[in-house]
Amino acid sequence: MKKLFVLIAAVMGMNAYGQLLLPAYVQQHALQLSSEYKELSNRTIACVVDFSKPSYEKRLWIINLKTGECLLHTWVAHGKGTGRTAEASIFSNDSGSNCSSLGVFIPKNQFNGKHGLSLRLVGLDWGINDQAEARGIIFHAAPYVTSQNAQINKRQGNSQGCFAVPTEDIKTVVKLLENTNAFIWAFKQLPSIPALALPQLTSQATE
C-alpha cells in the first residue's frame, strides 16, 4: 500500500509525505545561487521561500541540492508591513518597516529568545536584506502559523518581518539550517537562468 501511495504521489508531483515537491526550475535557481555567492561555496542545504504564493499555502521548502531530497515543506508567515492579507506584496530592508526581506541569507547561530528557540540570520544582498541581522530578522515559531489558519481563515498571521513557522516545525528548521552547510533564499519573482542538470527531487521515505 505504501509503495502504491509513493507511486501516486510521484505522479501528482508530491513526495511520500503528501508534500508538494519544489518545482524543478526553483531548485535549479537555488543550485545556481550556491555557485554565485562565495559565502555559499559548498553549501548544499537550501531553504527556499516562495513569496509569490499566498500564506495559506506551504511555501517553504528545505532541500538537499546534492541529492534532490525534500527535507521539510511547511508554512511560513510574512511581515505585517509586507501585507495584512495572505498575499506578500511589499518588501523592505528598513528598520521599523515590519516587512519581510527578499534575497539570500545565511544562518548565524541559534538562541532562545522571546519566541523560544530561534535562528539568527545574516543577509548577503546589499540594499535588499543586508540589514537583516540589525533588524532582528530571524526564524522563530509562531502560534499564528497553523494548518487551521491555512484551511479555515485562508491566511496566516503576520510577523514583524521574521520567517515565522509553525511551532511544531521550529526544531527541525533550526536543526537543518544552523550549520555552515545551509542557506536561505526568499523570492517573489524568479529571474531567467541557464538550464542546469539537476537530481530528481525525492522524499526521505521511499519504502
PDB file of C-alpha atoms in Angstrom:
ATOM      1  CA  MET A   1       0.000   0.000   0.000  1.00  0.00           C
ATOM      2  CA  LYS A   2       2.798   2.412   0.897  1.00  0.00           C
ATOM      3  CA  LYS A   3       4.585   1.758  -2.401  1.00  0.00           C
ATOM      4  CA  LEU A   4       1.317   2.434  -4.238  1.00  0.00           C
ATOM      5  CA  PHE A   5       0.958   5.770  -2.406  1.00  0.00           C
ATOM      6  CA  VAL A   6       4.530   6.717  -3.326  1.00  0.00           C
ATOM      7  CA  LEU A   7       3.779   5.962  -6.991  1.00  0.00           C
ATOM      8  CA  ILE A   8       0.560   8.020  -6.953  1.00  0.00           C
ATOM      9  CA  ALA A   9       2.281  10.856  -5.117  1.00  0.00           C
ATOM     10  CA  ALA A  10       5.109  10.932  -7.651  1.00  0.00           C
ATOM     11  CA  VAL A  11       2.624  11.259 -10.494  1.00  0.00           C
ATOM     12  CA  MET A  12       0.920  14.147  -8.675  1.00  0.00           C
ATOM     13  CA  GLY A  13       4.237  15.908  -8.008  1.00  0.00           C
ATOM     14  CA  MET A  14       4.229  15.045  -4.302  1.00  0.00           C
ATOM     15  CA  ASN A  15       6.613  13.150  -2.064  1.00  0.00           C
ATOM     16  CA  ALA A  16       5.805  10.181   0.171  1.00  0.00           C
ATOM     17  CA  TYR A  17       4.538  12.532   2.906  1.00  0.00           C
ATOM     18  CA  GLY A  18       1.974  14.116   0.589  1.00  0.00           C
ATOM     19  CA  GLN A  19       4.067  17.287   0.329  1.00  0.00           C
ATOM     20  CA  LEU A  20       4.163  19.240  -2.919  1.00  0.00           C
ATOM     21  CA  LEU A  21       7.621  18.974  -4.383  1.00  0.00           C
ATOM     22  CA  LEU A  22       9.703  22.051  -5.153  1.00  0.00           C
ATOM     23  CA  PRO A  23       9.329  22.936  -8.843  1.00  0.00           C
ATOM     24  CA  ALA A  24      12.433  21.954 -10.812  1.00  0.00           C
ATOM     25  CA  TYR A  25      13.061  25.489 -12.078  1.00  0.00           C
ATOM     26  CA  VAL A  26      13.159  26.803  -8.481  1.00  0.00           C
ATOM     27  CA  GLN A  27      15.532  24.062  -7.417  1.00  0.00           C
ATOM     28  CA  GLN A  28      17.599  24.943 -10.480  1.00  0.00           C
ATOM     29  CA  HIS A  29      17.942  28.568  -9.423  1.00  0.00           C
ATOM     30  CA  ALA A  30      18.836  27.644  -5.840  1.00  0.00           C
ATOM     31  CA  LEU A  31      21.620  25.460  -7.178  1.00  0.00           C
ATOM     32  CA  GLN A  32      22.821  28.326  -9.363  1.00  0.00           C
ATOM     33  CA  LEU A  33      22.908  30.677  -6.341  1.00  0.00           C
ATOM     34  CA  SER A  34      25.155  28.283  -4.458  1.00  0.00           C
ATOM     35  CA  SER A  35      27.811  28.850  -7.121  1.00  0.00           C
ATOM     36  CA  GLU A  36      27.307  32.631  -7.483  1.00  0.00           C
ATOM     37  CA  TYR A  37      27.920  33.674  -3.851  1.00  0.00           C
ATOM     38  CA  LYS A  38      31.343  32.961  -2.377  1.00  0.00           C
ATOM     39  CA  GLU A  39      29.696  32.688   1.056  1.00  0.00           C
ATOM     40  CA  LEU A  40      27.633  29.779  -0.246  1.00  0.00           C
ATOM     41  CA  SER A  41      30.567  27.746  -1.514  1.00  0.00           C
ATOM     42  CA  ASN A  42      29.912  24.040  -0.912  1.00  0.00           C
ATOM     43  CA  ARG A  43      26.589  24.695   0.850  1.00  0.00           C
ATOM     44  CA  THR A  44      24.108  22.073  -0.263  1.00  0.00           C
ATOM     45  CA  ILE A  45      21.109  22.582   2.061  1.00  0.00           C
ATOM     46  CA  ALA A  46      18.793  25.269   0.723  1.00  0.00           C
ATOM     47  CA  CYS A  47      15.754  26.730   2.454  1.00  0.00           C
ATOM     48  CA  VAL A  48      13.585  28.195  -0.286  1.00  0.00           C
ATOM     49  CA  VAL A  49      10.734  30.620   0.482  1.00  0.00           C
ATOM     50  CA  ASP A  50       8.408  31.433  -2.413  1.00  0.00           C
ATOM     51  CA  PHE A  51       6.592  34.660  -1.520  1.00  0.00           C
ATOM     52  CA  SER A  52       4.687  34.579  -4.802  1.00  0.00           C
ATOM     53  CA  LYS A  53       2.433  32.041  -3.084  1.00  0.00           C
ATOM     54  CA  PRO A  54      -0.219  33.071  -0.510  1.00  0.00           C
ATOM     55  CA  SER A  55       0.463  32.363   3.147  1.00  0.00           C
ATOM     56  CA  TYR A  56      -2.214  29.666   3.355  1.00  0.00           C
ATOM     57  CA  GLU A  57      -0.098  27.537   1.023  1.00  0.00           C
ATOM     58  CA  LYS A  58       3.038  25.741   2.132  1.00  0.00           C
ATOM     59  CA  ARG A  59       5.663  27.970   0.574  1.00  0.00           C
ATOM     60  CA  LEU A  60       8.834  26.968   2.435  1.00  0.00           C
ATOM     61  CA  TRP A  61      10.958  24.037   1.352  1.00  0.00           C
ATOM     62  CA  ILE A  62      14.224  22.774   2.788  1.00  0.00           C
ATOM     63  CA  ILE A  63      16.006  20.636   0.241  1.00  0.00           C
ATOM     64  CA  ASN A  64      19.294  18.870  -0.267  1.00  0.00           C
ATOM     65  CA  LEU A  65      20.590  20.306  -3.534  1.00  0.00           C
ATOM     66  CA  LYS A  66      23.070  17.481  -3.955  1.00  0.00           C
ATOM     67  CA  THR A  67      20.599  14.616  -3.710  1.00  0.00           C
ATOM     68  CA  GLY A  68      17.322  16.384  -4.524  1.00  0.00           C
ATOM     69  CA  GLU A  69      15.819  15.227  -1.211  1.00  0.00           C
ATOM     70  CA  CYS A  70      12.933  17.277   0.228  1.00  0.00           C
ATOM     71  CA  LEU A  71      13.649  17.549   3.953  1.00  0.00           C
ATOM     72  CA  LEU A  72      10.761  19.815   5.007  1.00  0.00           C
ATOM     73  CA  HIS A  73       7.792  21.529   3.371  1.00  0.00           C
ATOM     74  CA  THR A  74       5.732  23.872   5.541  1.00  0.00           C
ATOM     75  CA  TRP A  75       4.028  27.224   6.006  1.00  0.00           C
ATOM     76  CA  VAL A  76       5.853  30.483   6.709  1.00  0.00           C
ATOM     77  CA  ALA A  77       4.409  33.894   7.581  1.00  0.00           C
ATOM     78  CA  HIS A  78       5.404  37.233   6.080  1.00  0.00           C
ATOM     79  CA  GLY A  79       5.746  40.564   7.871  1.00  0.00           C
ATOM     80  CA  LYS A  80       2.709  42.728   8.593  1.00  0.00           C
ATOM     81  CA  GLY A  81       4.295  45.529   6.559  1.00  0.00           C
ATOM     82  CA  THR A  82       4.525  43.157   3.607  1.00  0.00           C
ATOM     83  CA  GLY A  83       0.777  42.587   3.601  1.00  0.00           C
ATOM     84  CA  ARG A  84      -2.022  42.014   6.121  1.00  0.00           C
ATOM     85  CA  THR A  85      -3.708  39.549   3.775  1.00  0.00           C
ATOM     86  CA  ALA A  86      -2.459  36.193   2.518  1.00  0.00           C
ATOM     87  CA  GLU A  87      -0.536  37.942  -0.246  1.00  0.00           C
ATOM     88  CA  ALA A  88       3.009  39.245   0.207  1.00  0.00           C
ATOM     89  CA  SER A  89       3.380  42.444  -1.788  1.00  0.00           C
ATOM     90  CA  ILE A  90       5.778  44.941  -0.148  1.00  0.00           C
ATOM     91  CA  PHE A  91       9.346  44.090   0.853  1.00  0.00           C
ATOM     92  CA  SER A  92      11.851  46.248   2.674  1.00  0.00           C
ATOM     93  CA  ASN A  93      15.323  46.305   4.189  1.00  0.00           C
ATOM     94  CA  ASP A  94      14.431  49.181   6.520  1.00  0.00           C
ATOM     95  CA  SER A  95      14.283  49.043  10.302  1.00  0.00           C
ATOM     96  CA  GLY A  96      10.774  49.609  11.630  1.00  0.00           C
ATOM     97  CA  SER A  97       9.103  48.635   8.360  1.00  0.00           C
ATOM     98  CA  ASN A  98       7.775  45.313   9.729  1.00  0.00           C
ATOM     99  CA  CYS A  99       8.392  43.992   6.225  1.00  0.00           C
ATOM    100  CA  SER A 100       9.891  40.753   5.059  1.00  0.00           C
ATOM    101  CA  SER A 101      13.062  40.968   3.003  1.00  0.00           C
ATOM    102  CA  LEU A 102      13.944  39.069  -0.136  1.00  0.00           C
ATOM    103  CA  GLY A 103      17.302  37.671  -1.181  1.00  0.00           C
ATOM    104  CA  VAL A 104      19.889  35.272   0.159  1.00  0.00           C
ATOM    105  CA  PHE A 105      20.602  34.771   3.868  1.00  0.00           C
ATOM    106  CA  ILE A 106      22.954  32.549   5.825  1.00  0.00           C
ATOM    107  CA  PRO A 107      22.338  31.277   9.372  1.00  0.00           C
ATOM    108  CA  LYS A 108      24.433  32.779  12.168  1.00  0.00           C
ATOM    109  CA  ASN A 109      23.505  30.999  15.383  1.00  0.00           C
ATOM    110  CA  GLN A 110      20.590  29.551  17.288  1.00  0.00           C
ATOM    111  CA  PHE A 111      19.389  31.114  20.536  1.00  0.00           C
ATOM    112  CA  ASN A 112      16.448  31.125  22.929  1.00  0.00           C
ATOM    113  CA  GLY A 113      14.577  34.438  22.889  1.00  0.00           C
ATOM    114  CA  LYS A 114      11.060  35.731  23.446  1.00  0.00           C
ATOM    115  CA  HIS A 115       9.802  33.304  20.793  1.00  0.00           C
ATOM    116  CA  GLY A 116      11.736  30.365  22.237  1.00  0.00           C
ATOM    117  CA  LEU A 117      14.179  28.502  20.006  1.00  0.00           C
ATOM    118  CA  SER A 118      15.197  30.804  17.153  1.00  0.00           C
ATOM    119  CA  LEU A 119      17.818  31.187  14.434  1.00  0.00           C
ATOM    120  CA  ARG A 120      19.661  34.442  13.661  1.00  0.00           C
ATOM    121  CA  LEU A 121      20.208  35.325  10.009  1.00  0.00           C
ATOM    122  CA  VAL A 122      22.682  37.424   8.045  1.00  0.00           C
ATOM    123  CA  GLY A 123      21.557  38.943   4.728  1.00  0.00           C
ATOM    124  CA  LEU A 124      24.018  38.797   1.831  1.00  0.00           C
ATOM    125  CA  ASP A 125      22.353  41.232  -0.591  1.00  0.00           C
ATOM    126  CA  TRP A 126      23.377  44.860  -0.118  1.00  0.00           C
ATOM    127  CA  GLY A 127      20.413  47.226  -0.017  1.00  0.00           C
ATOM    128  CA  ILE A 128      17.968  44.330  -0.133  1.00  0.00           C
ATOM    129  CA  ASN A 129      18.485  42.332   3.054  1.00  0.00           C
ATOM    130  CA  ASP A 130      21.884  43.349   4.458  1.00  0.00           C
ATOM    131  CA  GLN A 131      20.152  44.948   7.485  1.00  0.00           C
ATOM    132  CA  ALA A 132      18.505  41.656   8.453  1.00  0.00           C
ATOM    133  CA  GLU A 133      20.754  40.982  11.435  1.00  0.00           C
ATOM    134  CA  ALA A 134      20.469  44.559  12.727  1.00  0.00           C
ATOM    135  CA  ARG A 135      16.677  44.383  12.307  1.00  0.00           C
ATOM    136  CA  GLY A 136      16.489  41.107  14.220  1.00  0.00           C
ATOM    137  CA  ILE A 137      15.123  39.121  11.287  1.00  0.00           C
ATOM    138  CA  ILE A 138      15.148  35.505  12.463  1.00  0.00           C
ATOM    139  CA  PHE A 139      13.455  32.154  12.134  1.00  0.00           C
ATOM    140  CA  HIS A 140      11.085  31.574  15.040  1.00  0.00           C
ATOM    141  CA  ALA A 141       7.946  29.661  15.917  1.00  0.00           C
ATOM    142  CA  ALA A 142       4.592  31.417  15.985  1.00  0.00           C
ATOM    143  CA  PRO A 143       1.182  30.268  17.259  1.00  0.00           C
ATOM    144  CA  TYR A 144      -0.449  32.230  14.427  1.00  0.00           C
ATOM    145  CA  VAL A 145       1.032  29.937  11.760  1.00  0.00           C
ATOM    146  CA  THR A 146      -1.079  26.781  11.736  1.00  0.00           C
ATOM    147  CA  SER A 147      -2.780  24.305   9.442  1.00  0.00           C
ATOM    148  CA  GLN A 148      -6.115  25.523  10.849  1.00  0.00           C
ATOM    149  CA  ASN A 149      -5.405  29.098   9.768  1.00  0.00           C
ATOM    150  CA  ALA A 150      -4.495  27.843   6.317  1.00  0.00           C
ATOM    151  CA  GLN A 151      -7.644  25.765   5.944  1.00  0.00           C
ATOM    152  CA  ILE A 152     -10.230  27.900   7.728  1.00  0.00           C
ATOM    153  CA  ASN A 153      -9.013  31.511   7.574  1.00  0.00           C
ATOM    154  CA  LYS A 154      -7.209  31.181   4.237  1.00  0.00           C
ATOM    155  CA  ARG A 155      -4.263  33.163   5.612  1.00  0.00           C
ATOM    156  CA  GLN A 156      -1.640  33.019   8.340  1.00  0.00           C
ATOM    157  CA  GLY A 157      -0.951  35.707  10.887  1.00  0.00           C
ATOM    158  CA  ASN A 158       1.879  38.195  10.393  1.00  0.00           C
ATOM    159  CA  SER A 159       5.319  38.584  11.893  1.00  0.00           C
ATOM    160  CA  GLN A 160       7.339  41.790  12.214  1.00  0.00           C
ATOM    161  CA  GLY A 161       9.387  40.730   9.222  1.00  0.00           C
ATOM    162  CA  CYS A 162      10.712  37.433  10.534  1.00  0.00           C
ATOM    163  CA  PHE A 163      10.338  33.996   8.978  1.00  0.00           C
ATOM    164  CA  ALA A 164       7.712  32.641  11.378  1.00  0.00           C
ATOM    165  CA  VAL A 165       6.909  28.937  11.072  1.00  0.00           C
ATOM    166  CA  PRO A 166       4.556  26.531  12.878  1.00  0.00           C
ATOM    167  CA  THR A 167       5.596  25.718  16.434  1.00  0.00           C
ATOM    168  CA  GLU A 168       5.951  22.026  15.636  1.00  0.00           C
ATOM    169  CA  ASP A 169       8.466  22.755  12.866  1.00  0.00           C
ATOM    170  CA  ILE A 170      10.941  25.132  14.517  1.00  0.00           C
ATOM    171  CA  LYS A 171      13.213  22.399  15.938  1.00  0.00           C
ATOM    172  CA  THR A 172      13.501  20.789  12.518  1.00  0.00           C
ATOM    173  CA  VAL A 173      14.139  24.127  10.809  1.00  0.00           C
ATOM    174  CA  VAL A 174      16.911  25.064  13.245  1.00  0.00           C
ATOM    175  CA  LYS A 175      18.492  21.618  13.137  1.00  0.00           C
ATOM    176  CA  LEU A 176      18.619  21.641   9.335  1.00  0.00           C
ATOM    177  CA  LEU A 177      19.763  25.242   8.899  1.00  0.00           C
ATOM    178  CA  GLU A 178      22.008  26.085  11.845  1.00  0.00           C
ATOM    179  CA  ASN A 179      25.206  24.694  10.339  1.00  0.00           C
ATOM    180  CA  THR A 180      27.555  26.125   7.719  1.00  0.00           C
ATOM    181  CA  ASN A 181      26.160  23.813   5.056  1.00  0.00           C
ATOM    182  CA  ALA A 182      22.887  25.753   4.680  1.00  0.00           C
ATOM    183  CA  PHE A 183      21.500  28.952   3.216  1.00  0.00           C
ATOM    184  CA  ILE A 184      18.101  30.622   2.879  1.00  0.00           C
ATOM    185  CA  TRP A 185      16.695  32.170  -0.285  1.00  0.00           C
ATOM    186  CA  ALA A 186      13.452  34.181  -0.341  1.00  0.00           C
ATOM    187  CA  PHE A 187      11.996  35.404  -3.617  1.00  0.00           C
ATOM    188  CA  LYS A 188       8.881  36.888  -5.145  1.00  0.00           C
ATOM    189  CA  GLN A 189       9.772  36.551  -8.820  1.00  0.00           C
ATOM    190  CA  LEU A 190      12.402  34.382 -10.473  1.00  0.00           C
ATOM    191  CA  PRO A 191      14.910  35.733 -12.996  1.00  0.00           C
ATOM    192  CA  SER A 192      15.626  33.617 -16.056  1.00  0.00           C
ATOM    193  CA  ILE A 193      18.754  31.471 -15.776  1.00  0.00           C
ATOM    194  CA  PRO A 194      20.504  28.922 -17.994  1.00  0.00           C
ATOM    195  CA  ALA A 195      19.415  25.316 -17.693  1.00  0.00           C
ATOM    196  CA  LEU A 196      21.302  23.069 -15.276  1.00  0.00           C
ATOM    197  CA  ALA A 197      21.397  19.327 -14.828  1.00  0.00           C
ATOM    198  CA  LEU A 198      19.509  18.501 -11.631  1.00  0.00           C
ATOM    199  CA  PRO A 199      18.994  15.448  -9.447  1.00  0.00           C
ATOM    200  CA  GLN A 200      15.366  14.376  -9.316  1.00  0.00           C
ATOM    201  CA  LEU A 201      13.682  15.721  -6.182  1.00  0.00           C
ATOM    202  CA  THR A 202      12.717  12.872  -3.890  1.00  0.00           C
ATOM    203  CA  SER A 203      11.391  12.256  -0.409  1.00  0.00           C
ATOM    204  CA  GLN A 204      13.047  10.824   2.675  1.00  0.00           C
ATOM    205  CA  ALA A 205      10.727   7.799   2.648  1.00  0.00           C
ATOM    206  CA  THR A 206      10.724   5.546  -0.402  1.00  0.00           C
ATOM    207  CA  GLU A 207       9.879   2.167   1.080  1.00  0.00           C
TER     208      GLU A 207
END
